[in-house]
């Protein structure tokens, strides 16, 4: 049984991403996609390309990369998805969040679709990204005291109080573990009337000492999850936690 | 290195990010992901997605409409109880059944669906109303209690158009209007002789 700290966490999406060191060969890629499709009721195939726009001496040159196939597979209610292209694969879970074990369990189930003869895929980056939305109620004067909900705030001179939006972003490469984190926050479009929505975006990633087996991957993900949780708890206040029930 | 920021691209997100400065340029249908973490004077890279440029079949239109509604509903799922959410999704699927779909009708309009769900979250409506769609795709909710009926059409921008009717001594009485969803309780209060929003 999945144990969650909060019955209604403010998570709006959760992603675990693996980036491959080199693109999968097309025929292996399509074989894996076909096997993955047997695990999900819905399957959408698309193409993705990067557009680079170079401006030199007033001349604009668009450069389009070679399109790559993208498979997006999802459950009926669209809350559980996996997106797979030759360069990376990511698993996502939309609310209601059903716990880390469910998301991780799906990841390892789907990794079993990779042919054993290929071995564990060589990975260049692992990312665990959880985005949270705190819905801060407006008071009678139409002001939302978001600083009562989020513990990391910008110290502003009085001339900016009250203000109409903010953004901050912090990047840290940890010295005591092979992890980095990008944490950002800002005002986003509200979904609930008479509230201000505050985004808390926590992206923990690993780019060194990468795992080379499923067991090592499990250990790496556990370490990333712990750091993600530690950052989250530091960034929210007890008042915010009252809303997670 | 102290003072040097790493602007390498971040882990993917699901769906379109609602960034404080508004969505990225270009059609939402085309731009699916982007990364604003690039350092100044870096070359701008934008990833475009194209999902098969061809005419959508009816089944695909219905799937896209219901999928879009469900994906949005997930963003407020923490405000909905599981039973309400599951019932809502079932009703949504029933409304968009391919076997009973009439060509020319519009599937559910996302902004109408949002107004409806927000009204549930704000607790200005409740119970288990019957649902249907207008030809434009606006969601209509219907409650009926002992000879009285309340019909609310949920419109974009959190608007609700209501029609109340009851039969008293053989005479039909009606009241109608349009209001913001957060005003529904106040506006409907004089009409709530019975509790509209309990049960089905």
PDB file of N, CA and C in Angstrom, chain B residues 25-71:
ATOM      1  N   UNK B  25       5.120  31.930 -27.354  1.00  0.00           N
ATOM      2  CA  UNK B  25       4.537  32.399 -28.596  1.00  0.00           C
ATOM      3  C   UNK B  25       4.180  31.206 -29.467  1.00  0.00           C
ATOM      4  N   UNK B  26       3.274  31.398 -30.373  1.00  0.00           N
ATOM      5  CA  UNK B  26       2.892  30.331 -31.272  1.00  0.00           C
ATOM      6  C   UNK B  26       1.643  29.632 -30.790  1.00  0.00           C
ATOM      7  N   UNK B  27       1.094  28.831 -31.635  1.00  0.00           N
ATOM      8  CA  UNK B  27      -0.145  28.144 -31.318  1.00  0.00           C
ATOM      9  C   UNK B  27       0.092  27.124 -30.223  1.00  0.00           C
ATOM     10  N   UNK B  28      -0.835  27.017 -29.290  1.00  0.00           N
ATOM     11  CA  UNK B  28      -0.720  26.020 -28.231  1.00  0.00           C
ATOM     12  C   UNK B  28      -0.714  24.634 -28.823  1.00  0.00           C
ATOM     13  N   UNK B  29      -1.417  24.480 -29.937  1.00  0.00           N
ATOM     14  CA  UNK B  29      -1.512  23.160 -30.546  1.00  0.00           C
ATOM     15  C   UNK B  29      -0.179  22.723 -31.105  1.00  0.00           C
ATOM     16  N   UNK B  30       0.703  23.681 -31.379  1.00  0.00           N
ATOM     17  CA  UNK B  30       1.976  23.342 -31.992  1.00  0.00           C
ATOM     18  C   UNK B  30       3.089  23.303 -30.959  1.00  0.00           C
ATOM     19  N   UNK B  31       3.188  24.363 -30.140  1.00  0.00           N
ATOM     20  CA  UNK B  31       4.276  24.427 -29.162  1.00  0.00           C
ATOM     21  C   UNK B  31       3.906  23.612 -27.949  1.00  0.00           C
ATOM     22  N   UNK B  32       4.661  22.588 -27.656  1.00  0.00           N
ATOM     23  CA  UNK B  32       4.320  21.729 -26.544  1.00  0.00           C
ATOM     24  C   UNK B  32       5.313  21.835 -25.398  1.00  0.00           C
ATOM     25  N   UNK B  33       6.519  22.200 -25.697  1.00  0.00           N
ATOM     26  CA  UNK B  33       7.478  22.300 -24.604  1.00  0.00           C
ATOM     27  C   UNK B  33       8.538  23.319 -24.939  1.00  0.00           C
ATOM     28  N   UNK B  34       9.070  23.916 -23.917  1.00  0.00           N
ATOM     29  CA  UNK B  34      10.096  24.927 -24.132  1.00  0.00           C
ATOM     30  C   UNK B  34      10.865  25.057 -22.848  1.00  0.00           C
ATOM     31  N   UNK B  35      11.969  25.687 -22.918  1.00  0.00           N
ATOM     32  CA  UNK B  35      12.805  25.833 -21.738  1.00  0.00           C
ATOM     33  C   UNK B  35      13.279  27.273 -21.657  1.00  0.00           C
ATOM     34  N   UNK B  36      12.842  27.971 -20.624  1.00  0.00           N
ATOM     35  CA  UNK B  36      13.271  29.354 -20.478  1.00  0.00           C
ATOM     36  C   UNK B  36      14.506  29.465 -19.601  1.00  0.00           C
ATOM     37  N   UNK B  37      15.196  28.338 -19.401  1.00  0.00           N
ATOM     38  CA  UNK B  37      16.374  28.383 -18.538  1.00  0.00           C
ATOM     39  C   UNK B  37      17.648  28.709 -19.273  1.00  0.00           C
ATOM     40  N   UNK B  38      17.580  29.168 -20.510  1.00  0.00           N
ATOM     41  CA  UNK B  38      18.794  29.444 -21.268  1.00  0.00           C
ATOM     42  C   UNK B  38      19.404  30.758 -20.829  1.00  0.00           C
ATOM     43  N   UNK B  39      20.713  30.823 -20.851  1.00  0.00           N
ATOM     44  CA  UNK B  39      21.399  32.052 -20.491  1.00  0.00           C
ATOM     45  C   UNK B  39      21.157  33.099 -21.580  1.00  0.00           C
ATOM     46  N   UNK B  40      21.278  34.377 -21.241  1.00  0.00           N
ATOM     47  CA  UNK B  40      21.118  35.422 -22.261  1.00  0.00           C
ATOM     48  C   UNK B  40      22.102  35.231 -23.399  1.00  0.00           C
ATOM     49  N   UNK B  41      21.719  35.599 -24.581  1.00  0.00           N
ATOM     50  CA  UNK B  41      22.540  35.562 -25.779  1.00  0.00           C
ATOM     51  C   UNK B  41      22.822  34.130 -26.246  1.00  0.00           C
ATOM     52  N   UNK B  42      22.155  33.146 -25.636  1.00  0.00           N
ATOM     53  CA  UNK B  42      22.218  31.802 -26.182  1.00  0.00           C
ATOM     54  C   UNK B  42      21.310  31.758 -27.398  1.00  0.00           C
ATOM     55  N   UNK B  43      21.595  30.875 -28.302  1.00  0.00           N
ATOM     56  CA  UNK B  43      20.694  30.734 -29.432  1.00  0.00           C
ATOM     57  C   UNK B  43      19.382  30.160 -28.903  1.00  0.00           C
ATOM     58  N   UNK B  44      18.303  30.697 -29.401  1.00  0.00           N
ATOM     59  CA  UNK B  44      17.010  30.243 -28.925  1.00  0.00           C
ATOM     60  C   UNK B  44      16.618  28.963 -29.642  1.00  0.00           C
ATOM     61  N   UNK B  45      16.265  27.968 -28.874  1.00  0.00           N
ATOM     62  CA  UNK B  45      15.768  26.743 -29.470  1.00  0.00           C
ATOM     63  C   UNK B  45      14.361  26.485 -28.997  1.00  0.00           C
ATOM     64  N   UNK B  46      13.539  26.186 -29.888  1.00  0.00           N
ATOM     65  CA  UNK B  46      12.154  25.887 -29.538  1.00  0.00           C
ATOM     66  C   UNK B  46      11.832  24.520 -30.113  1.00  0.00           C
ATOM     67  N   UNK B  47      11.172  23.725 -29.331  1.00  0.00           N
ATOM     68  CA  UNK B  47      10.785  22.413 -29.812  1.00  0.00           C
ATOM     69  C   UNK B  47       9.342  22.463 -30.241  1.00  0.00           C
ATOM     70  N   UNK B  48       9.092  22.122 -31.442  1.00  0.00           N
ATOM     71  CA  UNK B  48       7.730  22.082 -31.939  1.00  0.00           C
ATOM     72  C   UNK B  48       7.292  20.636 -32.072  1.00  0.00           C
ATOM     73  N   UNK B  49       6.036  20.415 -31.833  1.00  0.00           N
ATOM     74  CA  UNK B  49       5.493  19.094 -32.064  1.00  0.00           C
ATOM     75  C   UNK B  49       4.402  19.168 -33.087  1.00  0.00           C
ATOM     76  N   UNK B  50       4.369  18.210 -33.909  1.00  0.00           N
ATOM     77  CA  UNK B  50       3.280  18.137 -34.873  1.00  0.00           C
ATOM     78  C   UNK B  50       2.669  16.761 -34.706  1.00  0.00           C
ATOM     79  N   UNK B  51       1.410  16.744 -34.440  1.00  0.00           N
ATOM     80  CA  UNK B  51       0.759  15.454 -34.280  1.00  0.00           C
ATOM     81  C   UNK B  51      -0.083  15.193 -35.496  1.00  0.00           C
ATOM     82  N   UNK B  52       0.510  14.594 -36.484  1.00  0.00           N
ATOM     83  CA  UNK B  52      -0.145  14.147 -37.708  1.00  0.00           C
ATOM     84  C   UNK B  52      -1.102  15.176 -38.303  1.00  0.00           C
ATOM     85  N   UNK B  53      -0.592  15.923 -39.258  1.00  0.00           N
ATOM     86  CA  UNK B  53      -1.423  16.936 -39.914  1.00  0.00           C
ATOM     87  C   UNK B  53      -2.382  16.254 -40.856  1.00  0.00           C
ATOM     88  N   UNK B  54      -3.557  15.995 -40.406  1.00  0.00           N
ATOM     89  CA  UNK B  54      -4.596  15.459 -41.274  1.00  0.00           C
ATOM     90  C   UNK B  54      -5.921  15.737 -40.598  1.00  0.00           C
ATOM     91  N   UNK B  55      -7.005  15.538 -41.317  1.00  0.00           N
ATOM     92  CA  UNK B  55      -8.318  15.801 -40.750  1.00  0.00           C
ATOM     93  C   UNK B  55      -8.599  14.793 -39.651  1.00  0.00           C
ATOM     94  N   UNK B  56      -9.029  15.327 -38.502  1.00  0.00           N
ATOM     95  CA  UNK B  56      -9.325  14.429 -37.390  1.00  0.00           C
ATOM     96  C   UNK B  56     -10.616  13.695 -37.651  1.00  0.00           C
ATOM     97  N   UNK B  57     -10.680  12.435 -37.262  1.00  0.00           N
ATOM     98  CA  UNK B  57     -11.934  11.709 -37.327  1.00  0.00           C
ATOM     99  C   UNK B  57     -12.786  12.142 -36.138  1.00  0.00           C
ATOM    100  N   UNK B  58     -14.065  11.763 -36.175  1.00  0.00           N
ATOM    101  CA  UNK B  58     -14.954  12.113 -35.058  1.00  0.00           C
ATOM    102  C   UNK B  58     -14.431  11.489 -33.766  1.00  0.00           C
ATOM    103  N   UNK B  59     -13.990  10.236 -33.878  1.00  0.00           N
ATOM    104  CA  UNK B  59     -13.482   9.549 -32.683  1.00  0.00           C
ATOM    105  C   UNK B  59     -12.304  10.305 -32.088  1.00  0.00           C
ATOM    106  N   UNK B  60     -11.425  10.808 -32.949  1.00  0.00           N
ATOM    107  CA  UNK B  60     -10.265  11.552 -32.462  1.00  0.00           C
ATOM    108  C   UNK B  60     -10.684  12.876 -31.822  1.00  0.00           C
ATOM    109  N   UNK B  61     -11.669  13.538 -32.435  1.00  0.00           N
ATOM    110  CA  UNK B  61     -12.167  14.806 -31.862  1.00  0.00           C
ATOM    111  C   UNK B  61     -12.747  14.569 -30.476  1.00  0.00           C
ATOM    112  N   UNK B  62     -13.530  13.505 -30.366  1.00  0.00           N
ATOM    113  CA  UNK B  62     -14.152  13.221 -29.075  1.00  0.00           C
ATOM    114  C   UNK B  62     -13.090  12.855 -28.042  1.00  0.00           C
ATOM    115  N   UNK B  63     -12.111  12.061 -28.475  1.00  0.00           N
ATOM    116  CA  UNK B  63     -11.040  11.689 -27.544  1.00  0.00           C
ATOM    117  C   UNK B  63     -10.280  12.933 -27.101  1.00  0.00           C
ATOM    118  N   UNK B  64      -9.928  13.793 -28.042  1.00  0.00           N
ATOM    119  CA  UNK B  64      -9.152  14.996 -27.701  1.00  0.00           C
ATOM    120  C   UNK B  64      -9.925  15.881 -26.725  1.00  0.00           C
ATOM    121  N   UNK B  65     -11.234  16.010 -26.954  1.00  0.00           N
ATOM    122  CA  UNK B  65     -12.036  16.878 -26.085  1.00  0.00           C
ATOM    123  C   UNK B  65     -12.103  16.302 -24.672  1.00  0.00           C
ATOM    124  N   UNK B  66     -12.401  15.005 -24.579  1.00  0.00           N
ATOM    125  CA  UNK B  66     -12.514  14.418 -23.244  1.00  0.00           C
ATOM    126  C   UNK B  66     -11.147  14.322 -22.566  1.00  0.00           C
ATOM    127  N   UNK B  67     -10.119  14.004 -23.346  1.00  0.00           N
ATOM    128  CA  UNK B  67      -8.774  13.941 -22.765  1.00  0.00           C
ATOM    129  C   UNK B  67      -8.356  15.311 -22.243  1.00  0.00           C
ATOM    130  N   UNK B  68      -8.643  16.346 -23.017  1.00  0.00           N
ATOM    131  CA  UNK B  68      -8.289  17.701 -22.593  1.00  0.00           C
ATOM    132  C   UNK B  68      -9.002  18.074 -21.300  1.00  0.00           C
ATOM    133  N   UNK B  69     -10.280  17.693 -21.204  1.00  0.00           N
ATOM    134  CA  UNK B  69     -11.040  17.996 -19.987  1.00  0.00           C
ATOM    135  C   UNK B  69     -10.472  17.228 -18.800  1.00  0.00           C
ATOM    136  N   UNK B  70     -10.131  15.971 -19.019  1.00  0.00           N
ATOM    137  CA  UNK B  70      -9.604  15.153 -17.910  1.00  0.00           C
ATOM    138  C   UNK B  70      -8.231  15.649 -17.471  1.00  0.00           C
ATOM    139  N   UNK B  71      -7.410  16.032 -18.438  1.00  0.00           N
ATOM    140  CA  UNK B  71      -6.080  16.530 -18.081  1.00  0.00           C
ATOM    141  C   UNK B  71      -6.208  17.816 -17.276  1.00  0.00           C
TER     142      UNK B  71
END
